[in-house]
PDB file of C-alpha atoms in Angstrom:
ATOM      1  CA  UNK W 110       7.313 -33.141   8.000  1.00 72.00           C
ATOM      2  CA  UNK W 111       3.591 -32.648   8.088  1.00 76.00           C
ATOM      3  CA  UNK W 112       0.950 -30.862  10.050  1.00 77.00           C
ATOM      4  CA  UNK W 113      -2.422 -29.062   9.849  1.00 80.00           C
ATOM      5  CA  UNK W 114      -3.795 -25.960  11.222  1.00 82.00           C
ATOM      6  CA  UNK W 115      -7.120 -23.895  11.295  1.00 80.00           C
ATOM      7  CA  UNK W 116      -6.730 -20.895   8.906  1.00 82.00           C
ATOM      8  CA  UNK W 117      -9.432 -18.166   9.539  1.00 78.00           C
ATOM      9  CA  UNK W 118     -10.687 -16.526   6.427  1.00 79.00           C
ATOM     10  CA  UNK W 119     -11.274 -12.735   6.777  1.00 74.00           C
ATOM     11  CA  UNK W 120     -15.110 -12.123   6.821  1.00 66.00           C
ATOM     12  CA  UNK W 121     -14.526  -9.207   4.291  1.00 64.00           C
ATOM     13  CA  UNK W 122     -12.831 -11.724   2.021  1.00 70.00           C
ATOM     14  CA  UNK W 123     -14.210 -11.178  -1.455  1.00 71.00           C
ATOM     15  CA  UNK W 124     -15.853 -14.213  -3.133  1.00 71.00           C
ATOM     16  CA  UNK W 125     -13.576 -15.890  -5.648  1.00 74.00           C
ATOM     17  CA  UNK W 126     -10.903 -18.474  -6.153  1.00 78.00           C
ATOM     18  CA  UNK W 127      -7.847 -18.397  -4.014  1.00 81.00           C
ATOM     19  CA  UNK W 128      -4.748 -20.546  -3.398  1.00 82.00           C
ATOM     20  CA  UNK W 129      -2.865 -21.222  -0.099  1.00 84.00           C
ATOM     21  CA  UNK W 130       0.938 -21.166  -0.237  1.00 83.00           C
ATOM     22  CA  UNK W 131       3.424 -22.894   2.107  1.00 84.00           C
ATOM     23  CA  UNK W 132       6.605 -20.824   2.539  1.00 83.00           C
ATOM     24  CA  UNK W 133      10.025 -21.790   3.853  1.00 84.00           C
ATOM     25  CA  UNK W 134      10.466 -20.435   7.350  1.00 86.00           C
ATOM     26  CA  UNK W 135      10.967 -16.839   7.627  1.00 87.00           C
ATOM     27  CA  UNK W 136      11.063 -16.328   3.957  1.00 86.00           C
ATOM     28  CA  UNK W 137       9.019 -15.540   0.822  1.00 86.00           C
ATOM     29  CA  UNK W 138      10.117 -18.711  -0.812  1.00 85.00           C
ATOM     30  CA  UNK W 139       7.098 -20.795  -1.783  1.00 80.00           C
ATOM     31  CA  UNK W 140       7.478 -24.696  -0.967  1.00 82.00           C
ATOM     32  CA  UNK W 141       4.190 -25.738  -2.134  1.00 84.00           C
ATOM     33  CA  UNK W 142       0.729 -24.155  -3.551  1.00 81.00           C
ATOM     34  CA  UNK W 143      -2.637 -25.701  -2.845  1.00 83.00           C
ATOM     35  CA  UNK W 144      -5.464 -26.563  -5.173  1.00 84.00           C
ATOM     36  CA  UNK W 145      -8.181 -23.788  -5.821  1.00 81.00           C
ATOM     37  CA  UNK W 146     -10.045 -22.687  -2.756  1.00 84.00           C
ATOM     38  CA  UNK W 147     -13.324 -21.153  -3.695  1.00 80.00           C
ATOM     39  CA  UNK W 148     -14.682 -18.686  -1.302  1.00 79.00           C
ATOM     40  CA  UNK W 149     -18.182 -17.604  -1.319  1.00 76.00           C
ATOM     41  CA  UNK W 150     -20.868 -16.319   0.885  1.00 69.00           C
ATOM     42  CA  UNK W 151     -20.651 -14.327   4.031  1.00 61.00           C
ATOM     43  CA  UNK W 152     -22.851 -11.524   5.277  1.00 54.00           C
ATOM     44  CA  UNK W 153     -20.347  -8.853   6.123  1.00 53.00           C
ATOM     45  CA  UNK W 154     -20.453  -5.339   4.455  1.00 61.00           C
ATOM     46  CA  UNK W 155     -18.632  -4.784   1.371  1.00 80.00           C
ATOM     47  CA  UNK W 156     -15.131  -3.603   2.061  1.00 88.00           C
ATOM     48  CA  UNK W 157     -14.175  -0.676  -0.047  1.00 93.00           C
ATOM     49  CA  UNK W 158     -11.104   1.379  -0.680  1.00 95.00           C
ATOM     50  CA  UNK W 159     -10.828   4.525  -2.741  1.00 96.00           C
ATOM     51  CA  UNK W 160      -7.902   6.769  -3.646  1.00 96.00           C
ATOM     52  CA  UNK W 161      -8.471  10.238  -5.016  1.00 96.00           C
ATOM     53  CA  UNK W 162      -7.618  12.024  -7.106  1.00 95.00           C
ATOM     54  CA  UNK W 163      -6.870   9.509  -9.705  1.00 94.00           C
ATOM     55  CA  UNK W 164      -3.794  11.474 -10.827  1.00 94.00           C
ATOM     56  CA  UNK W 165      -1.401  13.225  -8.437  1.00 94.00           C
ATOM     57  CA  UNK W 166       2.004  14.830  -8.370  1.00 92.00           C
ATOM     58  CA  UNK W 167       4.808  13.178  -6.548  1.00 92.00           C
ATOM     59  CA  UNK W 168       5.267  15.069  -3.261  1.00 91.00           C
ATOM     60  CA  UNK W 169       1.466  15.647  -3.136  1.00 93.00           C
ATOM     61  CA  UNK W 170      -1.057  13.537  -1.015  1.00 95.00           C
ATOM     62  CA  UNK W 171      -3.826  11.073  -1.809  1.00 96.00           C
ATOM     63  CA  UNK W 172      -7.084  11.126  -0.127  1.00 96.00           C
ATOM     64  CA  UNK W 173      -7.707   7.511   0.974  1.00 97.00           C
ATOM     65  CA  UNK W 174     -10.979   6.473   2.172  1.00 96.00           C
ATOM     66  CA  UNK W 175     -12.156   2.909   3.166  1.00 96.00           C
ATOM     67  CA  UNK W 176     -15.250   1.285   4.751  1.00 93.00           C
ATOM     68  CA  UNK W 177     -16.188  -2.084   6.101  1.00 90.00           C
ATOM     69  CA  UNK W 178     -13.198  -3.616   7.926  1.00 91.00           C
ATOM     70  CA  UNK W 179     -14.955  -6.596   9.575  1.00 85.00           C
ATOM     71  CA  UNK W 180     -12.355  -6.921  12.529  1.00 86.00           C
ATOM     72  CA  UNK W 181     -10.812  -3.583  12.659  1.00 92.00           C
ATOM     73  CA  UNK W 182      -7.511  -3.342  14.422  1.00 94.00           C
ATOM     74  CA  UNK W 183      -5.271  -0.382  15.296  1.00 96.00           C
ATOM     75  CA  UNK W 184      -2.667  -2.163  13.142  1.00 96.00           C
ATOM     76  CA  UNK W 185      -4.710  -2.286   9.877  1.00 96.00           C
ATOM     77  CA  UNK W 186      -2.540  -0.123   7.525  1.00 97.00           C
ATOM     78  CA  UNK W 187      -2.851   1.466   3.987  1.00 97.00           C
ATOM     79  CA  UNK W 188       0.233   1.777   1.661  1.00 97.00           C
ATOM     80  CA  UNK W 189       1.143   2.986  -1.636  1.00 97.00           C
ATOM     81  CA  UNK W 190       2.473   0.317  -4.003  1.00 97.00           C
ATOM     82  CA  UNK W 191       3.558  -0.393  -7.532  1.00 95.00           C
ATOM     83  CA  UNK W 192       1.189  -2.930  -9.066  1.00 94.00           C
ATOM     84  CA  UNK W 193       2.500  -6.556  -8.631  1.00 91.00           C
ATOM     85  CA  UNK W 194       4.971  -5.898  -5.979  1.00 94.00           C
ATOM     86  CA  UNK W 195       4.923  -7.597  -2.593  1.00 94.00           C
ATOM     87  CA  UNK W 196       3.420  -5.504   0.300  1.00 93.00           C
ATOM     88  CA  UNK W 197       6.816  -5.172   1.977  1.00 94.00           C
ATOM     89  CA  UNK W 198       7.815  -2.966  -0.928  1.00 95.00           C
ATOM     90  CA  UNK W 199       5.412  -0.232   0.130  1.00 96.00           C
ATOM     91  CA  UNK W 200       6.488   3.330  -0.798  1.00 97.00           C
ATOM     92  CA  UNK W 201       4.503   4.999   1.809  1.00 97.00           C
ATOM     93  CA  UNK W 202       2.261   3.882   4.586  1.00 97.00           C
ATOM     94  CA  UNK W 203       0.015   4.831   7.422  1.00 97.00           C
ATOM     95  CA  UNK W 204      -2.074   2.998  10.111  1.00 97.00           C
ATOM     96  CA  UNK W 205      -5.737   3.564   9.726  1.00 97.00           C
ATOM     97  CA  UNK W 206      -5.523   6.223  12.306  1.00 96.00           C
ATOM     98  CA  UNK W 207      -3.556   8.348   9.770  1.00 96.00           C
ATOM     99  CA  UNK W 208      -0.035   8.141  11.548  1.00 96.00           C
ATOM    100  CA  UNK W 209       2.852   5.486  11.822  1.00 96.00           C
ATOM    101  CA  UNK W 210       1.997   4.975  15.355  1.00 96.00           C
ATOM    102  CA  UNK W 211      -0.941   2.570  15.954  1.00 95.00           C
ATOM    103  CA  UNK W 212      -3.417   3.758  18.408  1.00 95.00           C
ATOM    104  CA  UNK W 213      -7.024   3.523  17.254  1.00 93.00           C
ATOM    105  CA  UNK W 214      -8.941   0.725  15.249  1.00 93.00           C
ATOM    106  CA  UNK W 215     -11.076   2.401  12.557  1.00 94.00           C
ATOM    107  CA  UNK W 216     -13.421   0.158  10.381  1.00 92.00           C
ATOM    108  CA  UNK W 217     -14.321   3.186   8.229  1.00 94.00           C
ATOM    109  CA  UNK W 218     -12.288   6.333   7.716  1.00 95.00           C
ATOM    110  CA  UNK W 219      -9.936   8.397   5.358  1.00 96.00           C
ATOM    111  CA  UNK W 220      -6.326   9.719   5.643  1.00 96.00           C
ATOM    112  CA  UNK W 221      -4.153  12.034   3.580  1.00 96.00           C
ATOM    113  CA  UNK W 222      -1.421   9.569   2.297  1.00 97.00           C
ATOM    114  CA  UNK W 223       1.675  11.551   1.263  1.00 96.00           C
ATOM    115  CA  UNK W 224       3.102  10.569  -1.955  1.00 95.00           C
ATOM    116  CA  UNK W 225       6.845  10.760  -1.825  1.00 94.00           C
ATOM    117  CA  UNK W 226       8.505  13.391  -3.665  1.00 91.00           C
ATOM    118  CA  UNK W 227      10.713  12.226  -6.541  1.00 87.00           C
ATOM    119  CA  UNK W 228       8.617   9.257  -7.071  1.00 90.00           C
ATOM    120  CA  UNK W 229       8.873   7.950 -10.778  1.00 89.00           C
ATOM    121  CA  UNK W 230       6.020   8.874 -13.056  1.00 92.00           C
ATOM    122  CA  UNK W 231       3.753   5.696 -13.453  1.00 94.00           C
ATOM    123  CA  UNK W 232       0.868   3.642 -12.299  1.00 96.00           C
ATOM    124  CA  UNK W 233       0.505   2.840  -8.594  1.00 97.00           C
ATOM    125  CA  UNK W 234      -2.124   1.605  -6.079  1.00 96.00           C
ATOM    126  CA  UNK W 235      -3.190   1.806  -2.694  1.00 97.00           C
ATOM    127  CA  UNK W 236      -3.724  -1.258  -0.537  1.00 96.00           C
ATOM    128  CA  UNK W 237      -5.607  -1.634   2.735  1.00 96.00           C
ATOM    129  CA  UNK W 238      -3.909  -4.547   4.751  1.00 95.00           C
ATOM    130  CA  UNK W 239      -5.072  -6.743   7.566  1.00 93.00           C
ATOM    131  CA  UNK W 240      -3.738  -6.038  11.125  1.00 93.00           C
ATOM    132  CA  UNK W 241      -0.085  -6.005  11.420  1.00 92.00           C
ATOM    133  CA  UNK W 242       0.413  -8.168   8.354  1.00 93.00           C
ATOM    134  CA  UNK W 243       1.304  -8.201   4.453  1.00 93.00           C
ATOM    135  CA  UNK W 244      -2.277  -9.671   3.769  1.00 91.00           C
ATOM    136  CA  UNK W 245      -4.154  -7.361   1.419  1.00 92.00           C
ATOM    137  CA  UNK W 246      -7.841  -6.970   2.139  1.00 92.00           C
ATOM    138  CA  UNK W 247      -8.569  -4.578  -0.727  1.00 93.00           C
ATOM    139  CA  UNK W 248      -6.754  -2.656  -3.590  1.00 94.00           C
ATOM    140  CA  UNK W 249      -7.734   0.648  -4.948  1.00 94.00           C
ATOM    141  CA  UNK W 250      -8.363   1.516  -8.523  1.00 94.00           C
ATOM    142  CA  UNK W 251      -4.946   2.441 -10.265  1.00 95.00           C
ATOM    143  CA  UNK W 252      -3.550   5.930  -9.472  1.00 96.00           C
ATOM    144  CA  UNK W 253      -1.338   7.920 -11.711  1.00 95.00           C
ATOM    145  CA  UNK W 254       1.741   9.662 -10.181  1.00 95.00           C
ATOM    146  CA  UNK W 255       3.203  12.318 -12.267  1.00 91.00           C
ATOM    147  CA  UNK W 256       6.363  14.200 -11.836  1.00 80.00           C
ATOM    148  CA  UNK W 257       6.963  16.885  -9.343  1.00 62.00           C
ATOM    149  CA  UNK W 258       4.039  19.264  -8.284  1.00 55.00           C
ATOM    150  CA  UNK W 259       3.294  22.423 -10.250  1.00 54.00           C
ATOM    151  CA  UNK W 260       5.346  25.259  -9.421  1.00 58.00           C
ATOM    152  CA  UNK W 261       8.389  23.229  -8.266  1.00 57.00           C
ATOM    153  CA  UNK W 262      11.517  24.510  -9.578  1.00 63.00           C
ATOM    154  CA  UNK W 263      15.222  23.390  -9.612  1.00 65.00           C
ATOM    155  CA  UNK W 264      17.744  25.686 -11.140  1.00 71.00           C
ATOM    156  CA  UNK W 265      21.418  24.895 -11.703  1.00 73.00           C
ATOM    157  CA  UNK W 266      24.119  26.652 -13.825  1.00 72.00           C
ATOM    158  CA  UNK W 267      24.221  25.839 -17.429  1.00 75.00           C
ATOM    159  CA  UNK W 268      27.876  24.600 -17.364  1.00 71.00           C
ATOM    160  CA  UNK W 269      30.787  23.866 -14.701  1.00 71.00           C
ATOM    161  CA  UNK W 270      34.245  22.622 -14.740  1.00 73.00           C
ATOM    162  CA  UNK W 271      35.052  19.046 -13.576  1.00 75.00           C
ATOM    163  CA  UNK W 272      36.010  18.959 -10.035  1.00 74.00           C
ATOM    164  CA  UNK W 273      34.258  22.371  -9.229  1.00 70.00           C
ATOM    165  CA  UNK W 274      31.362  23.032  -7.118  1.00 75.00           C
ATOM    166  CA  UNK W 275      27.926  24.385  -8.258  1.00 71.00           C
ATOM    167  CA  UNK W 276      25.144  26.134  -6.635  1.00 77.00           C
ATOM    168  CA  UNK W 277      21.733  24.595  -6.885  1.00 72.00           C
ATOM    169  CA  UNK W 278      18.655  26.306  -5.872  1.00 70.00           C
ATOM    170  CA  UNK W 279      14.826  25.135  -5.701  1.00 66.00           C
ATOM    171  CA  UNK W 280      11.447  26.449  -4.753  1.00 65.00           C
ATOM    172  CA  UNK W 281       8.316  24.953  -4.263  1.00 54.00           C
TER     173      UNK W 281
END
């Protein structure tokens, strides 16, 4: 089989070398990869994304700010990811109206993105995605996620018999 189509490039796409990939129907299986496609020029405002603070405890929130979405849509979304993972493997996400129900297109804005409790300590990133897609428009600088928030405690007895029950308590 063969064919062709017009593929619009986002006006906020950063200059650089890209490749196109042909995927098997409804899958992530790559059937073919194109030659290098060098993108340059454009007059759109720079697309930016920041996530602060640069280090945060699991269970807390990141302040995520963005600006310059050229074709803003209510279904643009931000997600928390481990570097190198596919965007479908997001750990937390919000539309650009700061909720999980799309309603307002915002080319610029900021949201508090909750970091899931119990997330493993490590390096993560925040990504801003094109409307209702896995396409990443821009990625934040690395964000360090640390253990549980300060002041969170979990208490359990120091010993117990097999098959018995234990009482566990916690506070935040």
